[in-house]
Amino acid sequence: MAARGHVQDPNDRRLRPIYDYLDNGNNKMAIQQADKLLKKHKDLHCAKVLKAIGLQRTGKQDEAYALAQEVAALEPTDDNSLQALTILYREMHRPELVTKLYEAAVKKVPNSEEYHSHLFMAYARVGEYKKMQQAGMALYKIVPKNPYYFWSVMSLIMQSISAQDENLSKTMFLPLAERMVEKMVKEDKIEAEAEVRLGLKSVETGNALKELDYLGKLKIINNVLELNVDVEDRRKSKIRGVELYYMILERLEKYKEALDVVRGKLGEKLTSELQSRENKCMAMYKKLHRWPECNALARRLLLKNSDDWQFYITYFDSVFQLIDESWTPPAEEEHSLEGEVHYSIEQAVNFIEERIAEESKSSRPLRGPFLAKLELIRRLRHRGCNDEYKLGDPEELMFQYFKKFGDKPCCFTDLKVFVDLLPPSQYTKFIRQLLDVIPLVAVAENEVALPGDIKALQQHLCVVQLSRLLGIYHAMDKKQKLAVVRELMLRYRHGLEFGKSCLKTELQFSDYYCLLAVHLLLDLWLEGEEAAVWQCLTLLEEGLSHSPSNAQFKLLLIRIYCRLGAFEPVSELYSSLDAKHIQHDTIGYLLTRYAGSLGHYAAASQSCNFALRFFHSNQKDTSEYIIQAYKYGAFEKIPEFIAFRNRLNSSLHFAQVRTERMLLDLLLEANMDISEEHRKLSLEEETLWLRIRSLTLRLVSGLPTLAHTIQPKNSEKTAENGVSSKIDTIRALLQQLEAAVDSGKKFLEQKIQYPVLGPPPTRMAGFFSNGSCQCQTSLFYLVSDIYELDTNGLEDSAEIQERIGNSFKSLVERLTDLFNKCKGDLIEVRDGTLKTHPNLLENLVFFVETISIALWVSSYCDSVLRPFKSNLQKKKKKKKESSVATPPVFTHFLDYVTELQTLTSNVIDHIKGLEIILAALKPEELSLKGTLLLQEEKKFTKTVQGKVQSSYHHSVQEIGELLKKRLDTIKKLKI
């Protein structure tokens, strides 16, 4: 009788519609379908969990959690319920609940391989390494497979990595892991494969197949396939075991033993990566300072592949180490375990010359030998040796290299590393020499000679980039630079002919001409030529129209628009970059740095949310990578994944975005190559600014905790059990803020100027210079005074009231000064030149933030003074006297609120005026004098200027709307 197919579980059929609704995002229908099913089958646990998933996805988290816990309390063991609960807990970001789920399942079904492995992976998600070790061994006892044993060993290694005590790591966890692997080696469990090979050998003869019928043949073929799979699993298992053993020995710093493992029979199993065994040997030779073996192995590998650059570096390092040690080979023995050793400059020179001679016989051109020659010259020169002449003149070698590889895009990046070998006096001559060998054709006598094909274009591009690198353009005056810009754009537009068949996702061959022209114009802009920045934007927009996927065009546009204070076009540009994963951290700051500071609050909120979503998902995603690494035995990658996750969690950008996002919530809800020095300075500045912003956030967040107190006098200093009161926390934070501000001011005294394409400066300089810092600090000190008045009462507090009154007056004066620094036109046209004032926009944003803090502090003042006023009125009524003196603090506060209201109204009127001016500007009226622009560039100029105008208009609109809400709140402050 024919074998019957798999019989489907009736519950699977019933649950299928709910799964389909959830997969299609129709969560409401999934909930309805689950309810219908539960009416008929009340004990169908999986239906309840699927309903909980639907509730979770529709925002009803509490209901979903309650329903899930109801099912989890029953400790289900059916696969559907367990998997559904796992999905739900992951979406809730509660992976620790999955461990409890499978712990219960394993107790009920102790011999289930599947549930034990799920329990192990659940522990892996939460980083419970000790429990992972126990779960791995429990799994190995049930199903004695090598991978499960190695899971337990790897969990021991992870315990050693995560251990706070390094001594404990090296004396307990790693030695135990070492003994466990050694046990496998001694029992030959890593070698057990002979019987499988024997079975395959007999089947491979094929003799048995001849006399079998069809079903018999099919059965044999299935057995062969199963054996093949088994062999592959065993092969991978051996590799995992050896790699794990190597990892343990390396971490124990037993480099000699690790080398013996790699060079021995076990090392033969290391075939998971190309040259895996050789690379591990090389690493151990370096750790042990066995330079003869290093040299011989690198030499042997270069004989196999003379284009592998990493081994050239190792070869040179080892040669010079041996020279420094005056090493000589033994008289009668071999040079080293790896063969012949080169230990002199003459041998190194001859070896490189031989590689170049061999290259001529190669079927394809190899760059490695030629670059190795230049690298050897540089090392000899650095050491002060006089033997470099034996290798030739660096200028001639680079010239020959250009003739051979100049039509490759990599030629420039290859040669830029070695241009320091040229004397500055030879730069111009070298460039002319390169230009002379490029086949350029001029149509007429006085016209620019242009390349006739893509190869000639690539060669010319390489020369132009080298000219920029060598500083030839930097020495030119303004007129010469503009002439070069025109020539580069002419070559760019001519080069577009070669890319007519390019797809939108491909770059044009001549894009670098446009980029170089833009960089020259940026130089002019930084030298004070205001019109140059508009031509930069014009050329970049033109370039982007021909190469929509060019990331360099987009990043430059983002930086320049932000420098001009126009954020509106930036969001779309960043979105079109289609940044992936870690790029949200490495380039995401370009978006989040400027959005809020330029008045685009909605875009700022969106960009911060987008960045935070990536950082929050990192925890879940990395856990999945770790689990996959366990499943496939990629143990070496597990520590790397965990280190990567920790680095992302400690990201400066993450901390900044998180802080700015919370400040933004409060605000809205209340109604490419740079120097290492610049990197360090930028990190220091960003850290200082983050500290100031973080302390500001904590101070603002602490205001609601200072509720009106009814404690007796002088009771604010202590609380029960000696715990400091909330006002002490505020005062401590205020002292920290003062210290951070002092550090920031000292830093800014250095007057650092970052390159235009370097890290963007923080908002710290503007925060200090426009008076926002002084205003905000004064407001927080006012909180302390108001609290003191609250605890002491109105009687005998004349000094405090006077201090508060003076603070109110000082605050109004400072806010008025801040407003005065916001006055002026954002865009002005003078003598045909367009000039923007983005600093005025940033000052307006700081004003809105400061007025918001003033409003929160005023609300606190109102909450303190209102009860005092009420009590005073009751006393007047009780004594029937109208002559009871009104404390001056009430008058001071009412005057302050009135002046605050007037000032805010004036700012709103100013913003309305800015809106009218910006709306009245027409793109054609913004046209520059055509001295820098060609006729075909005019349409892009209008596009660029229109984007800047629109962005400014959008910014002042959002700022105006927010200030109107603040004004409405101020009007309600009446005691």
mmCIF file of C-alpha atoms in Angstrom, residues 468-667:
data_model
loop_
_atom_site.group_PDB
_atom_site.id
_atom_site.type_symbol
_atom_site.label_atom_id
_atom_site.label_comp_id
_atom_site.label_asym_id
_atom_site.label_seq_id
_atom_site.Cartn_x
_atom_site.Cartn_y
_atom_site.Cartn_z
ATOM 1 C CA ARG A 468 44.119 68.649 -6.580
ATOM 2 C CA LEU A 469 45.957 66.366 -4.134
ATOM 3 C CA LEU A 470 49.346 67.952 -4.866
ATOM 4 C CA GLY A 471 47.957 71.461 -4.229
ATOM 5 C CA ILE A 472 48.424 72.792 -7.741
ATOM 6 C CA TYR A 473 44.918 74.312 -7.775
ATOM 7 C CA HIS A 474 45.345 75.663 -4.255
ATOM 8 C CA ALA A 475 48.130 78.009 -5.401
ATOM 9 C CA MET A 476 45.892 79.632 -8.063
ATOM 10 C CA ASP A 477 44.174 83.009 -7.683
ATOM 11 C CA LYS A 478 40.404 83.538 -7.966
ATOM 12 C CA LYS A 479 40.396 84.151 -11.734
ATOM 13 C CA GLN A 480 42.460 81.041 -12.455
ATOM 14 C CA LYS A 481 40.244 78.877 -10.208
ATOM 15 C CA LEU A 482 37.104 80.070 -12.000
ATOM 16 C CA ALA A 483 38.733 79.257 -15.344
ATOM 17 C CA VAL A 484 39.519 75.727 -14.064
ATOM 18 C CA VAL A 485 35.895 75.378 -12.874
ATOM 19 C CA ARG A 486 34.607 76.257 -16.344
ATOM 20 C CA GLU A 487 37.025 73.810 -17.953
ATOM 21 C CA LEU A 488 36.057 71.001 -15.558
ATOM 22 C CA MET A 489 32.343 71.556 -16.205
ATOM 23 C CA LEU A 490 32.995 71.553 -19.941
ATOM 24 C CA ARG A 491 34.747 68.203 -19.582
ATOM 25 C CA TYR A 492 31.917 66.947 -17.322
ATOM 26 C CA ARG A 493 29.225 67.745 -19.896
ATOM 27 C CA HIS A 494 31.315 66.264 -22.688
ATOM 28 C CA GLY A 495 31.805 63.089 -20.643
ATOM 29 C CA LEU A 496 28.027 62.647 -20.330
ATOM 30 C CA GLU A 497 28.061 61.454 -23.959
ATOM 31 C CA PHE A 498 29.856 58.273 -22.853
ATOM 32 C CA GLY A 499 27.151 57.519 -20.283
ATOM 33 C CA LYS A 500 24.008 57.850 -22.375
ATOM 34 C CA SER A 501 23.269 54.144 -21.944
ATOM 35 C CA CYS A 502 23.853 54.182 -18.149
ATOM 36 C CA LEU A 503 20.967 53.190 -15.925
ATOM 37 C CA LYS A 504 19.657 55.602 -13.276
ATOM 38 C CA THR A 505 21.336 53.490 -10.602
ATOM 39 C CA GLU A 506 24.743 53.848 -12.318
ATOM 40 C CA LEU A 507 27.114 56.795 -12.001
ATOM 41 C CA GLN A 508 28.209 58.853 -14.965
ATOM 42 C CA PHE A 509 31.849 58.368 -15.977
ATOM 43 C CA SER A 510 32.576 62.109 -15.715
ATOM 44 C CA ASP A 511 30.970 62.752 -12.288
ATOM 45 C CA TYR A 512 34.334 63.423 -10.657
ATOM 46 C CA TYR A 513 34.848 66.477 -12.896
ATOM 47 C CA CYS A 514 31.708 68.017 -11.396
ATOM 48 C CA LEU A 515 32.800 67.115 -7.855
ATOM 49 C CA LEU A 516 36.224 68.677 -8.322
ATOM 50 C CA ALA A 517 34.657 71.854 -9.736
ATOM 51 C CA VAL A 518 32.398 72.051 -6.665
ATOM 52 C CA HIS A 519 35.368 71.645 -4.305
ATOM 53 C CA LEU A 520 37.207 74.506 -6.023
ATOM 54 C CA LEU A 521 34.107 76.695 -5.634
ATOM 55 C CA LEU A 522 33.885 75.704 -1.963
ATOM 56 C CA ASP A 523 37.466 76.951 -1.558
ATOM 57 C CA LEU A 524 36.403 80.297 -3.056
ATOM 58 C CA TRP A 525 33.370 80.447 -0.741
ATOM 59 C CA LEU A 526 35.537 79.900 2.320
ATOM 60 C CA GLU A 527 37.792 82.703 1.066
ATOM 61 C CA GLY A 528 34.771 85.076 1.121
ATOM 62 C CA GLU A 529 33.320 84.743 -2.389
ATOM 63 C CA GLU A 530 29.606 84.576 -1.444
ATOM 64 C CA ALA A 531 28.298 83.871 -4.955
ATOM 65 C CA ALA A 532 30.456 80.720 -5.207
ATOM 66 C CA VAL A 533 28.227 78.753 -2.814
ATOM 67 C CA TRP A 534 25.216 79.256 -5.072
ATOM 68 C CA GLN A 535 27.164 77.984 -8.043
ATOM 69 C CA CYS A 536 28.202 74.958 -5.907
ATOM 70 C CA LEU A 537 24.549 74.120 -5.337
ATOM 71 C CA THR A 538 23.728 74.767 -8.997
ATOM 72 C CA LEU A 539 26.434 72.378 -10.259
ATOM 73 C CA LEU A 540 25.516 69.698 -7.710
ATOM 74 C CA GLU A 541 21.820 69.849 -8.651
ATOM 75 C CA GLU A 542 22.811 69.582 -12.314
ATOM 76 C CA GLY A 543 25.073 66.626 -11.523
ATOM 77 C CA LEU A 544 22.320 64.928 -9.523
ATOM 78 C CA SER A 545 19.889 65.285 -12.442
ATOM 79 C CA HIS A 546 22.258 63.166 -14.560
ATOM 80 C CA SER A 547 23.387 60.777 -11.766
ATOM 81 C CA PRO A 548 20.412 60.352 -9.395
ATOM 82 C CA SER A 549 22.295 57.697 -7.389
ATOM 83 C CA ASN A 550 25.493 59.647 -6.742
ATOM 84 C CA ALA A 551 25.853 59.647 -2.949
ATOM 85 C CA GLN A 552 28.715 62.190 -2.974
ATOM 86 C CA PHE A 553 26.504 64.760 -4.738
ATOM 87 C CA LYS A 554 23.776 64.193 -2.154
ATOM 88 C CA LEU A 555 26.062 64.402 0.877
ATOM 89 C CA LEU A 556 27.624 67.634 -0.405
ATOM 90 C CA LEU A 557 24.188 69.118 -1.052
ATOM 91 C CA ILE A 558 23.093 68.150 2.468
ATOM 92 C CA ARG A 559 26.146 69.814 4.043
ATOM 93 C CA ILE A 560 25.859 73.032 2.012
ATOM 94 C CA TYR A 561 22.081 73.423 2.424
ATOM 95 C CA CYS A 562 22.518 72.939 6.179
ATOM 96 C CA ARG A 563 25.339 75.483 6.300
ATOM 97 C CA LEU A 564 22.960 77.928 4.589
ATOM 98 C CA GLY A 565 20.236 77.124 7.122
ATOM 99 C CA ALA A 566 17.865 75.522 4.580
ATOM 100 C CA PHE A 567 16.740 72.155 5.939
ATOM 101 C CA GLU A 568 13.671 71.457 3.798
ATOM 102 C CA PRO A 569 15.535 69.902 0.813
ATOM 103 C CA VAL A 570 17.763 67.891 3.156
ATOM 104 C CA SER A 571 15.132 65.351 4.297
ATOM 105 C CA GLU A 572 14.400 64.233 0.757
ATOM 106 C CA LEU A 573 18.105 64.051 -0.111
ATOM 107 C CA TYR A 574 18.892 61.929 2.952
ATOM 108 C CA SER A 575 15.927 59.662 2.241
ATOM 109 C CA SER A 576 17.152 59.123 -1.323
ATOM 110 C CA LEU A 577 20.550 58.000 0.035
ATOM 111 C CA ASP A 578 18.711 54.867 1.226
ATOM 112 C CA ALA A 579 21.070 54.515 4.196
ATOM 113 C CA LYS A 580 21.406 50.968 5.463
ATOM 114 C CA HIS A 581 21.927 49.720 9.029
ATOM 115 C CA ILE A 582 25.135 51.188 10.566
ATOM 116 C CA GLN A 583 25.005 54.129 8.138
ATOM 117 C CA HIS A 584 22.161 55.541 10.273
ATOM 118 C CA ASP A 585 24.863 56.068 12.908
ATOM 119 C CA THR A 586 27.819 57.020 10.690
ATOM 120 C CA ILE A 587 26.000 59.583 8.510
ATOM 121 C CA GLY A 588 22.670 59.985 10.332
ATOM 122 C CA TYR A 589 24.062 62.866 12.410
ATOM 123 C CA LEU A 590 24.019 65.028 9.264
ATOM 124 C CA LEU A 591 20.231 64.970 9.491
ATOM 125 C CA THR A 592 19.603 65.118 13.242
ATOM 126 C CA ARG A 593 22.198 67.839 13.914
ATOM 127 C CA TYR A 594 20.373 70.526 11.919
ATOM 128 C CA ALA A 595 16.651 69.651 11.819
ATOM 129 C CA GLY A 596 15.600 71.122 15.161
ATOM 130 C CA SER A 597 18.162 73.927 15.199
ATOM 131 C CA LEU A 598 16.804 75.300 11.893
ATOM 132 C CA GLY A 599 13.192 75.413 13.037
ATOM 133 C CA HIS A 600 11.858 72.301 11.254
ATOM 134 C CA TYR A 601 10.314 70.717 14.339
ATOM 135 C CA ALA A 602 8.157 68.143 12.543
ATOM 136 C CA ALA A 603 11.112 66.975 10.425
ATOM 137 C CA ALA A 604 13.348 66.968 13.528
ATOM 138 C CA SER A 605 10.883 64.738 15.378
ATOM 139 C CA GLN A 606 10.641 62.391 12.411
ATOM 140 C CA SER A 607 14.412 62.160 11.869
ATOM 141 C CA CYS A 608 15.063 61.530 15.594
ATOM 142 C CA ASN A 609 12.409 58.797 15.656
ATOM 143 C CA PHE A 610 13.934 57.216 12.576
ATOM 144 C CA ALA A 611 17.414 57.183 14.139
ATOM 145 C CA LEU A 612 16.138 55.865 17.479
ATOM 146 C CA ARG A 613 14.200 53.097 15.732
ATOM 147 C CA PHE A 614 17.479 51.828 14.297
ATOM 148 C CA PHE A 615 19.295 51.935 17.644
ATOM 149 C CA HIS A 616 16.439 50.219 19.485
ATOM 150 C CA SER A 617 16.120 47.486 16.861
ATOM 151 C CA ASN A 618 19.862 46.871 17.115
ATOM 152 C CA GLN A 619 19.386 44.928 20.357
ATOM 153 C CA LYS A 620 16.857 42.547 18.803
ATOM 154 C CA ASP A 621 18.657 42.229 15.465
ATOM 155 C CA THR A 622 22.031 41.476 17.038
ATOM 156 C CA SER A 623 20.456 38.736 19.132
ATOM 157 C CA GLU A 624 19.260 37.097 15.920
ATOM 158 C CA TYR A 625 22.754 37.338 14.393
ATOM 159 C CA ILE A 626 24.188 35.649 17.495
ATOM 160 C CA ILE A 627 21.624 32.850 17.268
ATOM 161 C CA GLN A 628 22.423 32.275 13.598
ATOM 162 C CA ALA A 629 26.132 32.175 14.462
ATOM 163 C CA TYR A 630 25.421 29.404 17.013
ATOM 164 C CA LYS A 631 23.272 27.481 14.534
ATOM 165 C CA TYR A 632 25.918 27.540 11.806
ATOM 166 C CA GLY A 633 28.924 27.220 14.084
ATOM 167 C CA ALA A 634 30.409 30.654 13.264
ATOM 168 C CA PHE A 635 31.701 30.951 16.834
ATOM 169 C CA GLU A 636 34.430 33.481 16.004
ATOM 170 C CA LYS A 637 31.744 35.962 14.985
ATOM 171 C CA ILE A 638 29.772 35.837 18.246
ATOM 172 C CA PRO A 639 32.153 38.062 20.297
ATOM 173 C CA GLU A 640 32.291 40.431 17.317
ATOM 174 C CA PHE A 641 28.489 40.728 17.205
ATOM 175 C CA ILE A 642 28.335 41.411 20.939
ATOM 176 C CA ALA A 643 31.128 44.011 20.752
ATOM 177 C CA PHE A 644 29.310 45.645 17.835
ATOM 178 C CA ARG A 645 26.068 45.798 19.840
ATOM 179 C CA ASN A 646 27.881 47.333 22.808
ATOM 180 C CA ARG A 647 29.528 49.953 20.604
ATOM 181 C CA LEU A 648 26.183 50.941 19.131
ATOM 182 C CA ASN A 649 24.627 51.163 22.589
ATOM 183 C CA SER A 650 27.490 53.494 23.582
ATOM 184 C CA SER A 651 27.217 55.591 20.396
ATOM 185 C CA LEU A 652 27.595 59.346 20.943
ATOM 186 C CA HIS A 653 25.049 59.935 18.187
ATOM 187 C CA PHE A 654 22.559 57.657 19.992
ATOM 188 C CA ALA A 655 22.966 59.606 23.249
ATOM 189 C CA GLN A 656 22.597 62.949 21.453
ATOM 190 C CA VAL A 657 19.500 61.925 19.500
ATOM 191 C CA ARG A 658 17.876 60.481 22.615
ATOM 192 C CA THR A 659 18.491 63.693 24.582
ATOM 193 C CA GLU A 660 17.420 66.032 21.759
ATOM 194 C CA ARG A 661 14.304 63.916 21.137
ATOM 195 C CA MET A 662 13.175 64.225 24.762
ATOM 196 C CA LEU A 663 13.859 67.982 24.782
ATOM 197 C CA LEU A 664 11.920 68.268 21.529
ATOM 198 C CA ASP A 665 9.009 66.321 23.048
ATOM 199 C CA LEU A 666 8.939 68.714 25.988
ATOM 200 C CA LEU A 667 9.128 71.695 23.627
#
